[in-house]
Amino acid sequence: MARPKRTPLEIVRAAAEVWDGEQEVGYLARMFTQTSLPYRDPGDVPAWGRRNGDLSLTVQPGMTTDINNKPVSIGYPYGTMPRLILTFLSTEAVRTGSPEVVLGDSLTDFMAAMGLAATGGKNGSLTRMRNQSHRLFNATLTIEYKGDLNRRIGAKLYVASAYNIWCGAESEDGHPSLFTSTVRLSDEFFNEVTSHPVPLDMNAIKALGGSALRLDIYAWLTYRMFSVKRETTIPWESLMVQFGSAADSSDRRRRHQFRRDFTEALKQVLVVYPQANVDTNEAGVVLRPGLPHIPMSPGFRALAR
């Protein structure tokens, strides 16, 4: 069962908490503000990809061996859970300066830190958290930038080089176990996060939870608000390749549906991030220089670029 999506009224109420409270600063690796993981399970395919201009992200699922000694796919990380996990891990890496991240004494502690309620059962949030974290920590990510015909820049990385997620002794309601769950970030991912961190408002992340598209738009918009130098229109076709599906971009009905879904999600993002200087028109989304959601010093701006 997917996490229930928040209604516009619930988002407004959550936004009021964002406005009234102090900003809780979090971070996300820059690569995930420019590209994104799948929204839905891609299924049994060898690889899945997403492109944003000259930047591309390719995801390959990890493998494990079943009881019959047969290699089987662990599956792709998808939806809101891996996005929230990545934000938590990125935040802790920047905050502590260490690749060793403590998740807590229970999955309930971990989920509470991300603003999620822990529910038991086969389709509960605890089961989905275990499943999605397993998928995320075993997936291979390939990031590549193609600037011109003569140069390509790329890296292949794992989010985690090691993990110890204690599930066995935890009850369905998430009561603490006797062990602490930890994740050790890979050197490549840790360096990416700490070299190019993009600050986010964690209260906004919690307010927008329940929709992977809203989370992606918020992270992208936060990054673009301090990187855009002049009025820039992002065509709907380009946005569909980045946030939707390149395969569907030639289908008029699907293009219309994407535009409607994106516009609605953007409206909800702007409820919690009204400072964003953005509009939509027939051509696409218009970005103008504006304020990032988290004020940044010149030195930090240089890091996030």
PDB file of C-alpha atoms in Angstrom:
ATOM      1  CA  MET A   1       0.000   0.000   0.000  1.00  0.00           C
ATOM      2  CA  ALA A   2       1.410   3.374  -0.999  1.00  0.00           C
ATOM      3  CA  ARG A   3       1.610   6.174   1.484  1.00  0.00           C
ATOM      4  CA  PRO A   4      -1.640   8.227   1.193  1.00  0.00           C
ATOM      5  CA  LYS A   5      -1.107  11.364  -0.840  1.00  0.00           C
ATOM      6  CA  ARG A   6      -1.711  14.596   0.986  1.00  0.00           C
ATOM      7  CA  THR A   7      -4.637  16.728  -0.075  1.00  0.00           C
ATOM      8  CA  PRO A   8      -4.065  20.421  -0.959  1.00  0.00           C
ATOM      9  CA  LEU A   9      -5.553  21.384   2.431  1.00  0.00           C
ATOM     10  CA  GLU A  10      -3.138  19.099   4.274  1.00  0.00           C
ATOM     11  CA  ILE A  11      -0.232  20.605   2.351  1.00  0.00           C
ATOM     12  CA  VAL A  12      -1.398  24.105   3.301  1.00  0.00           C
ATOM     13  CA  ARG A  13      -1.515  23.067   6.962  1.00  0.00           C
ATOM     14  CA  ALA A  14       1.949  21.549   6.696  1.00  0.00           C
ATOM     15  CA  ALA A  15       3.158  24.691   4.935  1.00  0.00           C
ATOM     16  CA  ALA A  16       1.917  26.798   7.851  1.00  0.00           C
ATOM     17  CA  GLU A  17       4.236  24.793  10.100  1.00  0.00           C
ATOM     18  CA  VAL A  18       7.097  25.489   7.661  1.00  0.00           C
ATOM     19  CA  TRP A  19       6.360  29.231   7.713  1.00  0.00           C
ATOM     20  CA  ASP A  20       5.885  29.446  11.488  1.00  0.00           C
ATOM     21  CA  GLY A  21       8.839  27.293  12.524  1.00  0.00           C
ATOM     22  CA  GLU A  22      12.574  27.595  12.143  1.00  0.00           C
ATOM     23  CA  GLN A  23      14.084  26.052   9.058  1.00  0.00           C
ATOM     24  CA  GLU A  24      15.557  22.621   9.624  1.00  0.00           C
ATOM     25  CA  VAL A  25      18.439  22.434   7.186  1.00  0.00           C
ATOM     26  CA  GLY A  26      19.016  19.223   5.267  1.00  0.00           C
ATOM     27  CA  TYR A  27      21.076  18.371   2.216  1.00  0.00           C
ATOM     28  CA  LEU A  28      20.878  16.371  -0.964  1.00  0.00           C
ATOM     29  CA  ALA A  29      23.628  15.386  -3.381  1.00  0.00           C
ATOM     30  CA  ARG A  30      23.519  17.708  -6.386  1.00  0.00           C
ATOM     31  CA  MET A  31      23.131  14.802  -8.820  1.00  0.00           C
ATOM     32  CA  PHE A  32      19.701  14.038  -7.344  1.00  0.00           C
ATOM     33  CA  THR A  33      18.496  17.601  -7.869  1.00  0.00           C
ATOM     34  CA  GLN A  34      19.265  17.256 -11.585  1.00  0.00           C
ATOM     35  CA  THR A  35      18.202  13.666 -12.220  1.00  0.00           C
ATOM     36  CA  SER A  36      15.931  11.274 -10.362  1.00  0.00           C
ATOM     37  CA  LEU A  37      15.153   7.670  -9.527  1.00  0.00           C
ATOM     38  CA  PRO A  38      12.113   5.854 -10.968  1.00  0.00           C
ATOM     39  CA  TYR A  39       8.631   6.837  -9.797  1.00  0.00           C
ATOM     40  CA  ARG A  40       7.281   3.330 -10.355  1.00  0.00           C
ATOM     41  CA  ASP A  41       8.906  -0.094 -10.437  1.00  0.00           C
ATOM     42  CA  PRO A  42      10.527  -0.506 -13.895  1.00  0.00           C
ATOM     43  CA  GLY A  43      10.089  -4.265 -13.557  1.00  0.00           C
ATOM     44  CA  ASP A  44      12.375  -6.977 -14.849  1.00  0.00           C
ATOM     45  CA  VAL A  45      14.631  -4.940 -17.129  1.00  0.00           C
ATOM     46  CA  PRO A  46      18.461  -4.845 -17.039  1.00  0.00           C
ATOM     47  CA  ALA A  47      18.768  -1.071 -16.653  1.00  0.00           C
ATOM     48  CA  TRP A  48      16.714   2.103 -16.314  1.00  0.00           C
ATOM     49  CA  GLY A  49      17.755   5.637 -17.202  1.00  0.00           C
ATOM     50  CA  ARG A  50      16.859   9.295 -16.899  1.00  0.00           C
ATOM     51  CA  ARG A  51      18.322  12.251 -18.813  1.00  0.00           C
ATOM     52  CA  ASN A  52      18.471  15.983 -18.133  1.00  0.00           C
ATOM     53  CA  GLY A  53      20.146  17.717 -21.059  1.00  0.00           C
ATOM     54  CA  ASP A  54      23.773  16.542 -21.194  1.00  0.00           C
ATOM     55  CA  LEU A  55      23.499  14.770 -17.827  1.00  0.00           C
ATOM     56  CA  SER A  56      22.255  11.197 -17.529  1.00  0.00           C
ATOM     57  CA  LEU A  57      21.643   8.750 -14.693  1.00  0.00           C
ATOM     58  CA  THR A  58      21.508   5.005 -15.328  1.00  0.00           C
ATOM     59  CA  VAL A  59      20.372   2.611 -12.593  1.00  0.00           C
ATOM     60  CA  GLN A  60      21.060  -1.117 -12.524  1.00  0.00           C
ATOM     61  CA  PRO A  61      19.450  -3.285  -9.837  1.00  0.00           C
ATOM     62  CA  GLY A  62      21.593  -5.287  -7.463  1.00  0.00           C
ATOM     63  CA  MET A  63      21.675  -9.087  -7.473  1.00  0.00           C
ATOM     64  CA  THR A  64      21.373 -11.699  -4.766  1.00  0.00           C
ATOM     65  CA  THR A  65      21.348 -15.497  -4.682  1.00  0.00           C
ATOM     66  CA  ASP A  66      18.160 -17.348  -3.776  1.00  0.00           C
ATOM     67  CA  ILE A  67      17.828 -20.620  -1.840  1.00  0.00           C
ATOM     68  CA  ASN A  68      18.305 -22.560  -5.091  1.00  0.00           C
ATOM     69  CA  ASN A  69      21.670 -20.871  -5.744  1.00  0.00           C
ATOM     70  CA  LYS A  70      20.095 -18.910  -8.566  1.00  0.00           C
ATOM     71  CA  PRO A  71      21.079 -15.249  -9.063  1.00  0.00           C
ATOM     72  CA  VAL A  72      17.994 -13.034  -8.879  1.00  0.00           C
ATOM     73  CA  SER A  73      17.438  -9.307  -9.136  1.00  0.00           C
ATOM     74  CA  ILE A  74      16.835  -7.404  -5.899  1.00  0.00           C
ATOM     75  CA  GLY A  75      14.828  -4.830  -7.854  1.00  0.00           C
ATOM     76  CA  TYR A  76      14.930  -1.101  -8.448  1.00  0.00           C
ATOM     77  CA  PRO A  77      14.608   1.596  -5.789  1.00  0.00           C
ATOM     78  CA  TYR A  78      11.557   3.670  -6.694  1.00  0.00           C
ATOM     79  CA  GLY A  79       8.979   6.068  -5.267  1.00  0.00           C
ATOM     80  CA  THR A  80       9.226   8.311  -2.213  1.00  0.00           C
ATOM     81  CA  MET A  81      11.112   6.018   0.173  1.00  0.00           C
ATOM     82  CA  PRO A  82      14.540   5.997  -1.532  1.00  0.00           C
ATOM     83  CA  ARG A  83      14.323   9.767  -2.058  1.00  0.00           C
ATOM     84  CA  LEU A  84      13.745  10.318   1.656  1.00  0.00           C
ATOM     85  CA  ILE A  85      16.534   7.877   2.521  1.00  0.00           C
ATOM     86  CA  LEU A  86      18.956   9.698   0.201  1.00  0.00           C
ATOM     87  CA  THR A  87      18.062  13.041   1.784  1.00  0.00           C
ATOM     88  CA  PHE A  88      18.610  11.640   5.274  1.00  0.00           C
ATOM     89  CA  LEU A  89      21.955  10.048   4.356  1.00  0.00           C
ATOM     90  CA  SER A  90      23.153  13.178   2.543  1.00  0.00           C
ATOM     91  CA  THR A  91      22.173  15.365   5.495  1.00  0.00           C
ATOM     92  CA  GLU A  92      23.992  13.189   8.005  1.00  0.00           C
ATOM     93  CA  ALA A  93      27.107  12.985   5.821  1.00  0.00           C
ATOM     94  CA  VAL A  94      27.345  16.781   5.570  1.00  0.00           C
ATOM     95  CA  ARG A  95      26.422  17.312   9.227  1.00  0.00           C
ATOM     96  CA  THR A  96      28.929  14.847  10.684  1.00  0.00           C
ATOM     97  CA  GLY A  97      31.600  14.826   7.990  1.00  0.00           C
ATOM     98  CA  SER A  98      31.676  11.043   8.246  1.00  0.00           C
ATOM     99  CA  PRO A  99      30.642   8.328   5.772  1.00  0.00           C
ATOM    100  CA  GLU A 100      29.375   6.237   8.695  1.00  0.00           C
ATOM    101  CA  VAL A 101      25.676   7.035   9.198  1.00  0.00           C
ATOM    102  CA  VAL A 102      23.706   5.809  12.219  1.00  0.00           C
ATOM    103  CA  LEU A 103      20.068   5.103  11.381  1.00  0.00           C
ATOM    104  CA  GLY A 104      18.938   4.570  14.960  1.00  0.00           C
ATOM    105  CA  ASP A 105      17.987   1.758  17.287  1.00  0.00           C
ATOM    106  CA  SER A 106      14.942   0.830  15.217  1.00  0.00           C
ATOM    107  CA  LEU A 107      13.401   1.450  11.835  1.00  0.00           C
ATOM    108  CA  THR A 108      10.748   3.454  13.666  1.00  0.00           C
ATOM    109  CA  ASP A 109      13.453   5.891  14.858  1.00  0.00           C
ATOM    110  CA  PHE A 110      14.800   6.116  11.333  1.00  0.00           C
ATOM    111  CA  MET A 111      11.375   6.723   9.818  1.00  0.00           C
ATOM    112  CA  ALA A 112      10.420   9.268  12.458  1.00  0.00           C
ATOM    113  CA  ALA A 113      13.522  11.273  11.534  1.00  0.00           C
ATOM    114  CA  MET A 114      12.141  11.429   7.995  1.00  0.00           C
ATOM    115  CA  GLY A 115       8.629  12.392   9.094  1.00  0.00           C
ATOM    116  CA  LEU A 116       7.121   8.984   8.366  1.00  0.00           C
ATOM    117  CA  ALA A 117       4.723   6.989  10.496  1.00  0.00           C
ATOM    118  CA  ALA A 118       5.764   3.376  11.085  1.00  0.00           C
ATOM    119  CA  THR A 119       3.054   0.836  10.254  1.00  0.00           C
ATOM    120  CA  GLY A 120       3.403  -2.935  10.408  1.00  0.00           C
ATOM    121  CA  GLY A 121       2.122  -5.730   8.234  1.00  0.00           C
ATOM    122  CA  LYS A 122       2.921  -7.018   4.769  1.00  0.00           C
ATOM    123  CA  ASN A 123       2.067  -3.717   3.068  1.00  0.00           C
ATOM    124  CA  GLY A 124       3.041  -1.408   5.935  1.00  0.00           C
ATOM    125  CA  SER A 125       5.622   1.332   5.821  1.00  0.00           C
ATOM    126  CA  LEU A 126       8.188  -0.715   7.786  1.00  0.00           C
ATOM    127  CA  THR A 127       8.110  -3.453   5.146  1.00  0.00           C
ATOM    128  CA  ARG A 128       8.425  -0.929   2.350  1.00  0.00           C
ATOM    129  CA  MET A 129      11.313   0.786   4.122  1.00  0.00           C
ATOM    130  CA  ARG A 130      13.213  -2.505   4.481  1.00  0.00           C
ATOM    131  CA  ASN A 131      12.530  -3.385   0.857  1.00  0.00           C
ATOM    132  CA  GLN A 132      13.437  -0.002  -0.630  1.00  0.00           C
ATOM    133  CA  SER A 133      16.574   0.450   1.479  1.00  0.00           C
ATOM    134  CA  HIS A 134      17.752  -3.011   0.376  1.00  0.00           C
ATOM    135  CA  ARG A 135      17.149  -2.064  -3.263  1.00  0.00           C
ATOM    136  CA  LEU A 136      18.833   1.328  -2.909  1.00  0.00           C
ATOM    137  CA  PHE A 137      21.950   0.083  -1.122  1.00  0.00           C
ATOM    138  CA  ASN A 138      22.557  -2.608  -3.756  1.00  0.00           C
ATOM    139  CA  ALA A 139      21.812  -0.644  -6.921  1.00  0.00           C
ATOM    140  CA  THR A 140      24.584   0.576  -9.223  1.00  0.00           C
ATOM    141  CA  LEU A 141      24.298   4.203 -10.325  1.00  0.00           C
ATOM    142  CA  THR A 142      26.113   5.535 -13.379  1.00  0.00           C
ATOM    143  CA  ILE A 143      26.202   9.304 -13.774  1.00  0.00           C
ATOM    144  CA  GLU A 144      27.559  10.733 -17.012  1.00  0.00           C
ATOM    145  CA  TYR A 145      27.981  14.219 -18.435  1.00  0.00           C
ATOM    146  CA  LYS A 146      28.501  14.705 -22.155  1.00  0.00           C
ATOM    147  CA  GLY A 147      29.686  18.256 -22.740  1.00  0.00           C
ATOM    148  CA  ASP A 148      30.772  17.936 -26.364  1.00  0.00           C
ATOM    149  CA  LEU A 149      31.860  15.346 -28.897  1.00  0.00           C
ATOM    150  CA  ASN A 150      35.386  15.258 -27.526  1.00  0.00           C
ATOM    151  CA  ARG A 151      34.761  14.858 -23.822  1.00  0.00           C
ATOM    152  CA  ARG A 152      32.664  12.706 -21.474  1.00  0.00           C
ATOM    153  CA  ILE A 153      32.744  12.773 -17.681  1.00  0.00           C
ATOM    154  CA  GLY A 154      31.273   9.905 -15.743  1.00  0.00           C
ATOM    155  CA  ALA A 155      31.307   7.863 -12.575  1.00  0.00           C
ATOM    156  CA  LYS A 156      29.845   4.565 -11.425  1.00  0.00           C
ATOM    157  CA  LEU A 157      28.935   4.384  -7.771  1.00  0.00           C
ATOM    158  CA  TYR A 158      26.981   2.697  -5.031  1.00  0.00           C
ATOM    159  CA  VAL A 159      25.182   4.687  -2.351  1.00  0.00           C
ATOM    160  CA  ALA A 160      26.484   2.313   0.344  1.00  0.00           C
ATOM    161  CA  SER A 161      29.677   0.301   0.528  1.00  0.00           C
ATOM    162  CA  ALA A 162      28.341  -1.561   3.581  1.00  0.00           C
ATOM    163  CA  TYR A 163      25.159  -1.651   5.629  1.00  0.00           C
ATOM    164  CA  ASN A 164      23.860  -3.275   8.791  1.00  0.00           C
ATOM    165  CA  ILE A 165      20.088  -2.909   8.921  1.00  0.00           C
ATOM    166  CA  TRP A 166      18.705  -4.761  11.894  1.00  0.00           C
ATOM    167  CA  CYS A 167      15.251  -6.112  11.111  1.00  0.00           C
ATOM    168  CA  GLY A 168      14.979  -9.562  12.654  1.00  0.00           C
ATOM    169  CA  ALA A 169      14.436  -8.695  16.323  1.00  0.00           C
ATOM    170  CA  GLU A 170      12.242  -5.689  15.688  1.00  0.00           C
ATOM    171  CA  SER A 171       8.558  -6.196  16.210  1.00  0.00           C
ATOM    172  CA  GLU A 172       6.009  -5.162  13.613  1.00  0.00           C
ATOM    173  CA  ASP A 173       5.266  -1.948  15.493  1.00  0.00           C
ATOM    174  CA  GLY A 174       8.954  -1.017  15.264  1.00  0.00           C
ATOM    175  CA  HIS A 175       9.973  -1.302  18.925  1.00  0.00           C
ATOM    176  CA  PRO A 176      13.719  -0.934  19.458  1.00  0.00           C
ATOM    177  CA  SER A 177      16.034  -3.882  19.014  1.00  0.00           C
ATOM    178  CA  LEU A 178      19.259  -4.461  20.891  1.00  0.00           C
ATOM    179  CA  PHE A 179      21.292  -3.383  17.865  1.00  0.00           C
ATOM    180  CA  THR A 180      21.933  -0.126  16.047  1.00  0.00           C
ATOM    181  CA  SER A 181      21.476   0.033  12.290  1.00  0.00           C
ATOM    182  CA  THR A 182      24.257   1.718  10.337  1.00  0.00           C
ATOM    183  CA  VAL A 183      25.164   2.493   6.742  1.00  0.00           C
ATOM    184  CA  ARG A 184      28.643   3.232   5.447  1.00  0.00           C
ATOM    185  CA  LEU A 185      28.462   5.438   2.384  1.00  0.00           C
ATOM    186  CA  SER A 186      30.712   4.543  -0.516  1.00  0.00           C
ATOM    187  CA  ASP A 187      33.702   6.835  -1.032  1.00  0.00           C
ATOM    188  CA  GLU A 188      32.294   7.995  -4.376  1.00  0.00           C
ATOM    189  CA  PHE A 189      28.868   8.870  -2.999  1.00  0.00           C
ATOM    190  CA  PHE A 190      30.263  10.470   0.162  1.00  0.00           C
ATOM    191  CA  ASN A 191      32.578  12.636  -1.918  1.00  0.00           C
ATOM    192  CA  GLU A 192      29.735  13.639  -4.236  1.00  0.00           C
ATOM    193  CA  VAL A 193      27.515  14.623  -1.300  1.00  0.00           C
ATOM    194  CA  THR A 194      30.140  16.548   0.633  1.00  0.00           C
ATOM    195  CA  SER A 195      31.672  18.189  -2.444  1.00  0.00           C
ATOM    196  CA  HIS A 196      28.360  19.343  -3.945  1.00  0.00           C
ATOM    197  CA  PRO A 197      25.659  19.518  -1.241  1.00  0.00           C
ATOM    198  CA  VAL A 198      22.413  21.330  -2.055  1.00  0.00           C
ATOM    199  CA  PRO A 199      20.671  22.704   1.071  1.00  0.00           C
ATOM    200  CA  LEU A 200      16.981  21.883   1.520  1.00  0.00           C
ATOM    201  CA  ASP A 201      14.370  22.676   4.140  1.00  0.00           C
ATOM    202  CA  MET A 202      13.609  19.365   5.852  1.00  0.00           C
ATOM    203  CA  ASN A 203      10.234  20.652   7.024  1.00  0.00           C
ATOM    204  CA  ALA A 204       9.344  21.253   3.383  1.00  0.00           C
ATOM    205  CA  ILE A 205      10.504  17.722   2.527  1.00  0.00           C
ATOM    206  CA  LYS A 206       8.212  16.324   5.212  1.00  0.00           C
ATOM    207  CA  ALA A 207       5.314  18.529   4.068  1.00  0.00           C
ATOM    208  CA  LEU A 208       5.662  17.336   0.471  1.00  0.00           C
ATOM    209  CA  GLY A 209       6.080  13.660   1.364  1.00  0.00           C
ATOM    210  CA  GLY A 210       3.803  11.128  -0.274  1.00  0.00           C
ATOM    211  CA  SER A 211       4.617  12.269  -3.815  1.00  0.00           C
ATOM    212  CA  ALA A 212       7.949  11.481  -5.455  1.00  0.00           C
ATOM    213  CA  LEU A 213       7.221  14.048  -8.174  1.00  0.00           C
ATOM    214  CA  ARG A 214       6.687  16.830  -5.621  1.00  0.00           C
ATOM    215  CA  LEU A 215       9.938  15.914  -3.880  1.00  0.00           C
ATOM    216  CA  ASP A 216      11.832  15.952  -7.178  1.00  0.00           C
ATOM    217  CA  ILE A 217      10.376  19.287  -8.264  1.00  0.00           C
ATOM    218  CA  TYR A 218      11.182  20.854  -4.893  1.00  0.00           C
ATOM    219  CA  ALA A 219      14.821  19.668  -4.967  1.00  0.00           C
ATOM    220  CA  TRP A 220      15.235  20.723  -8.617  1.00  0.00           C
ATOM    221  CA  LEU A 221      13.641  24.124  -8.038  1.00  0.00           C
ATOM    222  CA  THR A 222      15.760  24.823  -4.972  1.00  0.00           C
ATOM    223  CA  TYR A 223      18.914  24.092  -6.955  1.00  0.00           C
ATOM    224  CA  ARG A 224      17.815  26.083  -9.999  1.00  0.00           C
ATOM    225  CA  MET A 225      16.843  29.153  -7.974  1.00  0.00           C
ATOM    226  CA  PHE A 226      20.468  29.867  -7.124  1.00  0.00           C
ATOM    227  CA  SER A 227      21.997  28.531 -10.351  1.00  0.00           C
ATOM    228  CA  VAL A 228      19.818  30.363 -12.900  1.00  0.00           C
ATOM    229  CA  LYS A 229      21.316  33.715 -13.968  1.00  0.00           C
ATOM    230  CA  ARG A 230      18.638  35.016 -16.345  1.00  0.00           C
ATOM    231  CA  GLU A 231      15.064  34.275 -17.313  1.00  0.00           C
ATOM    232  CA  THR A 232      15.056  30.748 -18.712  1.00  0.00           C
ATOM    233  CA  THR A 233      12.213  28.731 -20.189  1.00  0.00           C
ATOM    234  CA  ILE A 234      12.418  24.959 -19.806  1.00  0.00           C
ATOM    235  CA  PRO A 235      10.263  23.442 -22.590  1.00  0.00           C
ATOM    236  CA  TRP A 236       7.577  20.949 -21.597  1.00  0.00           C
ATOM    237  CA  GLU A 237       9.254  18.365 -23.833  1.00  0.00           C
ATOM    238  CA  SER A 238      12.524  18.686 -21.891  1.00  0.00           C
ATOM    239  CA  LEU A 239      10.709  18.496 -18.560  1.00  0.00           C
ATOM    240  CA  MET A 240       8.947  15.355 -19.694  1.00  0.00           C
ATOM    241  CA  VAL A 241      12.276  13.709 -20.508  1.00  0.00           C
ATOM    242  CA  GLN A 242      13.637  14.733 -17.087  1.00  0.00           C
ATOM    243  CA  PHE A 243      10.600  14.029 -14.909  1.00  0.00           C
ATOM    244  CA  GLY A 244       8.425  11.832 -17.101  1.00  0.00           C
ATOM    245  CA  SER A 245       9.319   9.537 -19.952  1.00  0.00           C
ATOM    246  CA  ALA A 246      11.130  10.261 -23.189  1.00  0.00           C
ATOM    247  CA  ALA A 247       9.256   7.343 -24.749  1.00  0.00           C
ATOM    248  CA  ASP A 248       5.936   9.113 -24.072  1.00  0.00           C
ATOM    249  CA  SER A 249       6.998  12.580 -25.255  1.00  0.00           C
ATOM    250  CA  SER A 250       5.681  11.997 -28.799  1.00  0.00           C
ATOM    251  CA  ASP A 251       2.229  10.987 -27.522  1.00  0.00           C
ATOM    252  CA  ARG A 252       0.002  14.075 -27.422  1.00  0.00           C
ATOM    253  CA  ARG A 253      -2.330  12.644 -24.779  1.00  0.00           C
ATOM    254  CA  ARG A 254       0.551  11.671 -22.516  1.00  0.00           C
ATOM    255  CA  ARG A 255       2.189  15.072 -22.979  1.00  0.00           C
ATOM    256  CA  HIS A 256      -1.041  16.735 -21.886  1.00  0.00           C
ATOM    257  CA  GLN A 257      -1.318  14.438 -18.857  1.00  0.00           C
ATOM    258  CA  PHE A 258       2.298  15.097 -17.864  1.00  0.00           C
ATOM    259  CA  ARG A 259       1.836  18.864 -18.123  1.00  0.00           C
ATOM    260  CA  ARG A 260      -1.289  18.692 -15.964  1.00  0.00           C
ATOM    261  CA  ASP A 261       0.383  16.475 -13.338  1.00  0.00           C
ATOM    262  CA  PHE A 262       3.554  18.594 -13.261  1.00  0.00           C
ATOM    263  CA  THR A 263       1.623  21.863 -12.986  1.00  0.00           C
ATOM    264  CA  GLU A 264      -0.468  20.543 -10.103  1.00  0.00           C
ATOM    265  CA  ALA A 265       2.609  19.233  -8.264  1.00  0.00           C
ATOM    266  CA  LEU A 266       4.428  22.540  -8.854  1.00  0.00           C
ATOM    267  CA  LYS A 267       1.506  24.476  -7.333  1.00  0.00           C
ATOM    268  CA  GLN A 268       1.765  22.326  -4.220  1.00  0.00           C
ATOM    269  CA  VAL A 269       5.532  22.820  -4.029  1.00  0.00           C
ATOM    270  CA  LEU A 270       5.054  26.597  -4.219  1.00  0.00           C
ATOM    271  CA  VAL A 271       2.760  26.458  -1.198  1.00  0.00           C
ATOM    272  CA  VAL A 272       5.784  25.548   0.943  1.00  0.00           C
ATOM    273  CA  TYR A 273       8.328  27.409  -1.200  1.00  0.00           C
ATOM    274  CA  PRO A 274       6.585  30.642  -2.278  1.00  0.00           C
ATOM    275  CA  GLN A 275       9.919  32.464  -2.728  1.00  0.00           C
ATOM    276  CA  ALA A 276      10.632  30.476  -5.908  1.00  0.00           C
ATOM    277  CA  ASN A 277      10.492  32.800  -8.913  1.00  0.00           C
ATOM    278  CA  VAL A 278       8.754  30.498 -11.376  1.00  0.00           C
ATOM    279  CA  ASP A 279       5.787  30.565 -13.775  1.00  0.00           C
ATOM    280  CA  THR A 280       4.297  28.274 -16.389  1.00  0.00           C
ATOM    281  CA  ASN A 281       3.044  29.061 -19.872  1.00  0.00           C
ATOM    282  CA  GLU A 282       2.285  27.265 -23.126  1.00  0.00           C
ATOM    283  CA  ALA A 283       6.000  26.889 -23.889  1.00  0.00           C
ATOM    284  CA  GLY A 284       7.078  25.433 -20.555  1.00  0.00           C
ATOM    285  CA  VAL A 285       8.262  26.440 -17.073  1.00  0.00           C
ATOM    286  CA  VAL A 286       9.804  29.907 -16.794  1.00  0.00           C
ATOM    287  CA  LEU A 287      12.595  30.291 -14.219  1.00  0.00           C
ATOM    288  CA  ARG A 288      13.912  33.668 -13.117  1.00  0.00           C
ATOM    289  CA  PRO A 289      16.734  34.411 -10.667  1.00  0.00           C
ATOM    290  CA  GLY A 290      15.321  34.043  -7.183  1.00  0.00           C
ATOM    291  CA  LEU A 291      15.985  33.012  -3.626  1.00  0.00           C
ATOM    292  CA  PRO A 292      17.009  29.477  -2.698  1.00  0.00           C
ATOM    293  CA  HIS A 293      14.832  28.043   0.045  1.00  0.00           C
ATOM    294  CA  ILE A 294      17.828  27.927   2.392  1.00  0.00           C
ATOM    295  CA  PRO A 295      19.978  31.105   2.424  1.00  0.00           C
ATOM    296  CA  MET A 296      23.551  30.279   1.461  1.00  0.00           C
ATOM    297  CA  SER A 297      26.873  32.003   1.940  1.00  0.00           C
ATOM    298  CA  PRO A 298      29.011  32.639  -1.188  1.00  0.00           C
ATOM    299  CA  GLY A 299      31.337  29.831  -0.154  1.00  0.00           C
ATOM    300  CA  PHE A 300      28.504  27.345   0.148  1.00  0.00           C
ATOM    301  CA  ARG A 301      27.049  28.465  -3.171  1.00  0.00           C
ATOM    302  CA  ALA A 302      30.372  27.588  -4.788  1.00  0.00           C
ATOM    303  CA  LEU A 303      30.226  24.106  -3.246  1.00  0.00           C
ATOM    304  CA  ALA A 304      26.742  23.367  -4.544  1.00  0.00           C
ATOM    305  CA  ARG A 305      27.506  24.384  -8.138  1.00  0.00           C
TER     306      ARG A 305
END
